[in-house]
PDB file of C-alpha atoms in Angstrom:
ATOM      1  CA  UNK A 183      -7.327 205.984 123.226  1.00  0.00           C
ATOM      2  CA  UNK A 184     -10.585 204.620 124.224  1.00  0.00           C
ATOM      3  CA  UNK A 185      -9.301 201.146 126.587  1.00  0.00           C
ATOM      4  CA  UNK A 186      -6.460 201.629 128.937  1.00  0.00           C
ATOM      5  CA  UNK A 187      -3.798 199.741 128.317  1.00  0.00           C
ATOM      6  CA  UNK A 188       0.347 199.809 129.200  1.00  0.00           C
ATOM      7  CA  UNK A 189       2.141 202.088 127.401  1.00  0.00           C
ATOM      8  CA  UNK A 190       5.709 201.890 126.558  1.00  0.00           C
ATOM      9  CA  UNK A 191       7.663 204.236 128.642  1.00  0.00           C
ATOM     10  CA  UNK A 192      10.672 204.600 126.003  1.00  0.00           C
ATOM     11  CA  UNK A 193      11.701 204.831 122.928  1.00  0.00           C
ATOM     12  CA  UNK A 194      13.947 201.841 123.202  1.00  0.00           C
ATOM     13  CA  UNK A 195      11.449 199.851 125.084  1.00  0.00           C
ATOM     14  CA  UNK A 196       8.981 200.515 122.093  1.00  0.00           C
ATOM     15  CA  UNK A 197      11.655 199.302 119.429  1.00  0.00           C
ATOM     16  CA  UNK A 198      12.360 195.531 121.881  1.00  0.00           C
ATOM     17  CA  UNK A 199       8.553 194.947 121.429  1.00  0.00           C
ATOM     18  CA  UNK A 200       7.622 191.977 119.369  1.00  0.00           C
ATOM     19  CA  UNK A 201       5.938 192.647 115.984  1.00  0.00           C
ATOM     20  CA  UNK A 202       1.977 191.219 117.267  1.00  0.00           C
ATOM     21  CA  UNK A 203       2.717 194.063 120.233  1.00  0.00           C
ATOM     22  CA  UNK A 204       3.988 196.847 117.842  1.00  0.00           C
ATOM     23  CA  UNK A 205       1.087 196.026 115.327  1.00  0.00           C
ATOM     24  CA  UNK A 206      -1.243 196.168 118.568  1.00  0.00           C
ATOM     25  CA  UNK A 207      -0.141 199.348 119.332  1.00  0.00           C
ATOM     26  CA  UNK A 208      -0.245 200.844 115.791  1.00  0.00           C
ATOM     27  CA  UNK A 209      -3.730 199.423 115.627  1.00  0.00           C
ATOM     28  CA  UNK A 210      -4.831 201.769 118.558  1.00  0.00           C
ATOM     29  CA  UNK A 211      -3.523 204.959 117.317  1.00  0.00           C
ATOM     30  CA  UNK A 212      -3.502 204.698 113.396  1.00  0.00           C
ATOM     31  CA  UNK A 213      -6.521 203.719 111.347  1.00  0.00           C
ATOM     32  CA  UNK A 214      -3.957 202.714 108.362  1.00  0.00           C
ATOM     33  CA  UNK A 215      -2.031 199.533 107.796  1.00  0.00           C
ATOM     34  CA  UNK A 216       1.356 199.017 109.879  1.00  0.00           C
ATOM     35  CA  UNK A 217       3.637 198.615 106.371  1.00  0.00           C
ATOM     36  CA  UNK A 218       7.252 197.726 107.828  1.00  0.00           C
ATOM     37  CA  UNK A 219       8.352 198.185 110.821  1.00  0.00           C
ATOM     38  CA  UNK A 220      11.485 200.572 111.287  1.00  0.00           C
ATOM     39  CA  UNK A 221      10.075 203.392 109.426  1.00  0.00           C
ATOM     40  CA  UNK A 222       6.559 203.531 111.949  1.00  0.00           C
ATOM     41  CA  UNK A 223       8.747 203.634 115.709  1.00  0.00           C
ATOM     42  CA  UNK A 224       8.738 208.142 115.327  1.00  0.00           C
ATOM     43  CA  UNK A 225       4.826 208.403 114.335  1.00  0.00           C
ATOM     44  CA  UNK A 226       4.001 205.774 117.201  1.00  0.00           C
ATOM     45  CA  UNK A 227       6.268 207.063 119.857  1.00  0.00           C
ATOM     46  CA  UNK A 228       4.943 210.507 118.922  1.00  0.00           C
ATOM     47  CA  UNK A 229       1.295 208.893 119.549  1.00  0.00           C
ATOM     48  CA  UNK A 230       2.312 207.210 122.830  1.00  0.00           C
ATOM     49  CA  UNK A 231       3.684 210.129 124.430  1.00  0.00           C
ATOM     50  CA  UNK A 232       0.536 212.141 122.980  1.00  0.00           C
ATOM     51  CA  UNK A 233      -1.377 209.702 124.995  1.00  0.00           C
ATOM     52  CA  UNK A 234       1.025 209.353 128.026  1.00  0.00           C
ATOM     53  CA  UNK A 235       1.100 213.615 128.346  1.00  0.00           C
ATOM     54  CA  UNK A 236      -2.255 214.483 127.400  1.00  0.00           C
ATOM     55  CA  UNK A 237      -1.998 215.927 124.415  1.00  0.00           C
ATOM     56  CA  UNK A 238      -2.990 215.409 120.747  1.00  0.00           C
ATOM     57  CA  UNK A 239      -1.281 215.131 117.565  1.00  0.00           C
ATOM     58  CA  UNK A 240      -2.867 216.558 114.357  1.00  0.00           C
ATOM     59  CA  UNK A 241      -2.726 213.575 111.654  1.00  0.00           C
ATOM     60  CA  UNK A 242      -1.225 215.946 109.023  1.00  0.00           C
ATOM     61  CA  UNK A 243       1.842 215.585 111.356  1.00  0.00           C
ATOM     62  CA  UNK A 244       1.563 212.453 111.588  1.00  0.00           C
ATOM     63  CA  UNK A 245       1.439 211.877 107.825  1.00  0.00           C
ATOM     64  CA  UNK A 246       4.800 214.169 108.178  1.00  0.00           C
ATOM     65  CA  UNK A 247       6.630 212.337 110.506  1.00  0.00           C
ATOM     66  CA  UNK A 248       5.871 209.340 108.022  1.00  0.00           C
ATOM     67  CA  UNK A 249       7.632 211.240 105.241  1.00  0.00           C
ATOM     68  CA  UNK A 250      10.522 212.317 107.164  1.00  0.00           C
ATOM     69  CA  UNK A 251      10.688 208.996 109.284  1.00  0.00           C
ATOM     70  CA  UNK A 252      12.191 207.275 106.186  1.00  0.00           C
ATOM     71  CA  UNK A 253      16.454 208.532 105.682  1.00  0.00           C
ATOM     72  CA  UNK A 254      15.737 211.349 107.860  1.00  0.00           C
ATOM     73  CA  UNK A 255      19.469 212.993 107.399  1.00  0.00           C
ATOM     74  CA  UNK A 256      18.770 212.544 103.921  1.00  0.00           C
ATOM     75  CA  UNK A 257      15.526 214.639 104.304  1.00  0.00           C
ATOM     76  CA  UNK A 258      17.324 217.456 106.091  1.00  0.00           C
ATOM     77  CA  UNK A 259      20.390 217.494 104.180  1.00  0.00           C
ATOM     78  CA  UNK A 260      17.834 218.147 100.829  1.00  0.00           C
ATOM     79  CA  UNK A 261      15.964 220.447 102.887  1.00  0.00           C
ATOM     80  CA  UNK A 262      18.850 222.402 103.335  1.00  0.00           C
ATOM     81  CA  UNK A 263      20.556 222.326 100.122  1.00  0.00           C
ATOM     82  CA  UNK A 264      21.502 225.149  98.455  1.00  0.00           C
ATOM     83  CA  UNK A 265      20.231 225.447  95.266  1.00  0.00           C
ATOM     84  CA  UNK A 266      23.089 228.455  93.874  1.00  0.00           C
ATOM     85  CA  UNK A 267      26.222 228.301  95.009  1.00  0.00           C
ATOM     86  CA  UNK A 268      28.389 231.855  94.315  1.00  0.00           C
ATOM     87  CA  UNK A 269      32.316 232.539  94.627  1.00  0.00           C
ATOM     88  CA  UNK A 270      33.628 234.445  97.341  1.00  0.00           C
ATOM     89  CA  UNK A 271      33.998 238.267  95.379  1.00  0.00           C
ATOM     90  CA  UNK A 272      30.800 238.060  92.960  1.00  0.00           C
ATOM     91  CA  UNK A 273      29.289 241.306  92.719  1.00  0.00           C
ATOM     92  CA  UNK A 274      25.113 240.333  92.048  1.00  0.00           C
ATOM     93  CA  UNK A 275      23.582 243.525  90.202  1.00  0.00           C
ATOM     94  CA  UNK A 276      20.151 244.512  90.126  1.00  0.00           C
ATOM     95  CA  UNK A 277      18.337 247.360  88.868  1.00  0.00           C
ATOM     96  CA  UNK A 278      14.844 248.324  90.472  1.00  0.00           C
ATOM     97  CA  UNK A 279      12.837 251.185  90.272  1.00  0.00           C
ATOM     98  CA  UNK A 280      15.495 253.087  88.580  1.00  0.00           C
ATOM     99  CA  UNK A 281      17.996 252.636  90.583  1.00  0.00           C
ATOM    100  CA  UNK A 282      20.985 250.158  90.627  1.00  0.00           C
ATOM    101  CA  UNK A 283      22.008 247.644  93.426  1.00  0.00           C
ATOM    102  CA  UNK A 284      24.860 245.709  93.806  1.00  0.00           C
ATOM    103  CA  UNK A 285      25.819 242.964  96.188  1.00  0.00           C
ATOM    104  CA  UNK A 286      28.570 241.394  97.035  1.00  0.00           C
ATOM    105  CA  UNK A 287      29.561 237.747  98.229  1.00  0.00           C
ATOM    106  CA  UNK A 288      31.609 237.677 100.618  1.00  0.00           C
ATOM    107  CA  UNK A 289      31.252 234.095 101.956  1.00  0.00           C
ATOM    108  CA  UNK A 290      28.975 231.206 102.406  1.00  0.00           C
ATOM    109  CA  UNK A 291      25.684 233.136 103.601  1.00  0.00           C
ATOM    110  CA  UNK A 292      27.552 236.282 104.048  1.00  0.00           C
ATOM    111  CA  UNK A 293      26.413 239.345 101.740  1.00  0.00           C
ATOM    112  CA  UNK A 294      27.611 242.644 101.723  1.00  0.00           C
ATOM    113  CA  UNK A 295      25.351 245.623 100.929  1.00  0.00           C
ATOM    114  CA  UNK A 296      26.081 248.955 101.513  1.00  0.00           C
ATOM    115  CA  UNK A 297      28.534 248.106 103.766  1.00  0.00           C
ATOM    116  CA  UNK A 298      26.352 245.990 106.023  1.00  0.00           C
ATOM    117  CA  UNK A 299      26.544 242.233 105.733  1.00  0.00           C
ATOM    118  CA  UNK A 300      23.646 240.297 105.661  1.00  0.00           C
ATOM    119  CA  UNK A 301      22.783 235.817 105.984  1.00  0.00           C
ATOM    120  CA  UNK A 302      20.502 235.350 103.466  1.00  0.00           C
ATOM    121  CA  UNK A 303      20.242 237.326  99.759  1.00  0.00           C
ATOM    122  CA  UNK A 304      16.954 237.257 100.875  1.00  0.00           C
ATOM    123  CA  UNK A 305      17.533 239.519 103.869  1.00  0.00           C
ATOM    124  CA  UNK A 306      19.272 241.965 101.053  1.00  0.00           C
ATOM    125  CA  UNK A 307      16.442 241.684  99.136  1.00  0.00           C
ATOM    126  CA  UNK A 308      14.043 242.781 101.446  1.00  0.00           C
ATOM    127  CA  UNK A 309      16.199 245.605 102.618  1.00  0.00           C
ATOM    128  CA  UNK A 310      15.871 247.277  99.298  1.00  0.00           C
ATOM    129  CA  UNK A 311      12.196 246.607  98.513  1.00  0.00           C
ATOM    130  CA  UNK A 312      11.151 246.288 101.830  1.00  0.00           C
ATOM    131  CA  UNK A 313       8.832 243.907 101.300  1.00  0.00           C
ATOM    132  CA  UNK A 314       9.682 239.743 101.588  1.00  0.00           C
ATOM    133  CA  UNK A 315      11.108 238.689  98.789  1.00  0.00           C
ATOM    134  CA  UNK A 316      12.396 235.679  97.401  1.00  0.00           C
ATOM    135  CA  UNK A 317      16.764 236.419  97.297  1.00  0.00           C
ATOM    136  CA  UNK A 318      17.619 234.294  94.318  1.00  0.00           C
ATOM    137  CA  UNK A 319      14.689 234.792  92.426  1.00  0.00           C
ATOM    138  CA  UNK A 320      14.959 238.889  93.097  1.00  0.00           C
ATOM    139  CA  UNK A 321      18.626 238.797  92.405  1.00  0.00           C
ATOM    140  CA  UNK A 322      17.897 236.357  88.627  1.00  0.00           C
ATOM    141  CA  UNK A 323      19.623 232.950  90.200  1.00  0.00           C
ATOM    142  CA  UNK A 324      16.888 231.018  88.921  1.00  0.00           C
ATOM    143  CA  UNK A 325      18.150 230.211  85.310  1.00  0.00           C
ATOM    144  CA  UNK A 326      19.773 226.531  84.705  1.00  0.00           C
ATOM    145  CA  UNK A 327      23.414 228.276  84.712  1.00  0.00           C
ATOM    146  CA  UNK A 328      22.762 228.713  88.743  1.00  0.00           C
ATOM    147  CA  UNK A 329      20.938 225.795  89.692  1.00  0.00           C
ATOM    148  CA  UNK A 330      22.637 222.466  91.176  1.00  0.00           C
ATOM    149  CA  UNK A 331      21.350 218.926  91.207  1.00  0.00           C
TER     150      UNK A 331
END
């Protein structure tokens, strides 16, 4: 920021300002258009407390905070989605290298292999290849019988 000016000192302070201050704001820290208002308070506040603490915020985060600014439980819930969903007692079978694995479910994010459980089928995974490896995709749940919309 190249003029000193007053900066909001909280979030909830920033969201009472009136729309010529918020676009004044905005104007300082982004060189792109101020398109509606609610969806802009996270990048901005991020900016202001940049500026406030002496630090600096990359703009690819700042074009990331604009994605995720917009329904962000929405955002996380998708993030988090699981895209197989297997019943408690499955038995997953694999053969690789010659040899013959087998896995079973034994809750949500709970897999038992060799008698040791494990969080993620990707954790399995790379126990027997012992390299990272994509879970689902090592274990075949990849096919349209396995995936959920």
């Amino acid at each position: 920021m190249r003029n000193k000016c007053y900066l909001p000192k909280s979030f909830e302070e920033l969201k009472g300002l009136s729309d010529e201050k918020l676009q004044f704001y905005w104007d300082i820290f982004y060189r792109y258009p101020l398109r509606g208002r609610k969806g802009k308070y996270r990048p901005l506040w991020y900016a202001i407390q940049c500026e406030l603490y002496s630090c600096k915020l990359a703009e690819k985060y700042i074009t990331r905070l604009d994605k995720y600014s917009v329904a962000p439980e929405e955002k996380i819930r998708r993030a988090n989605k699981k895209r197989y969903y297997l019943a408690i007692g499955t038995i997953l079978t694999k053969s690789y290298k010659g040899k013959t694995f087998q896995v079973i479910v034994k809750g949500e994010s709970i897999y038992e292999y060799k008698e040791k459980t494990y969080p993620t089928l990707s954790a399995v995974a790379n126990e027997i290849t012992g390299a990272h490896v994509s879970g689902p995709k090592f274990f075949g749940l990849t096919g349209k019988q396995y995936v959920q919309n």
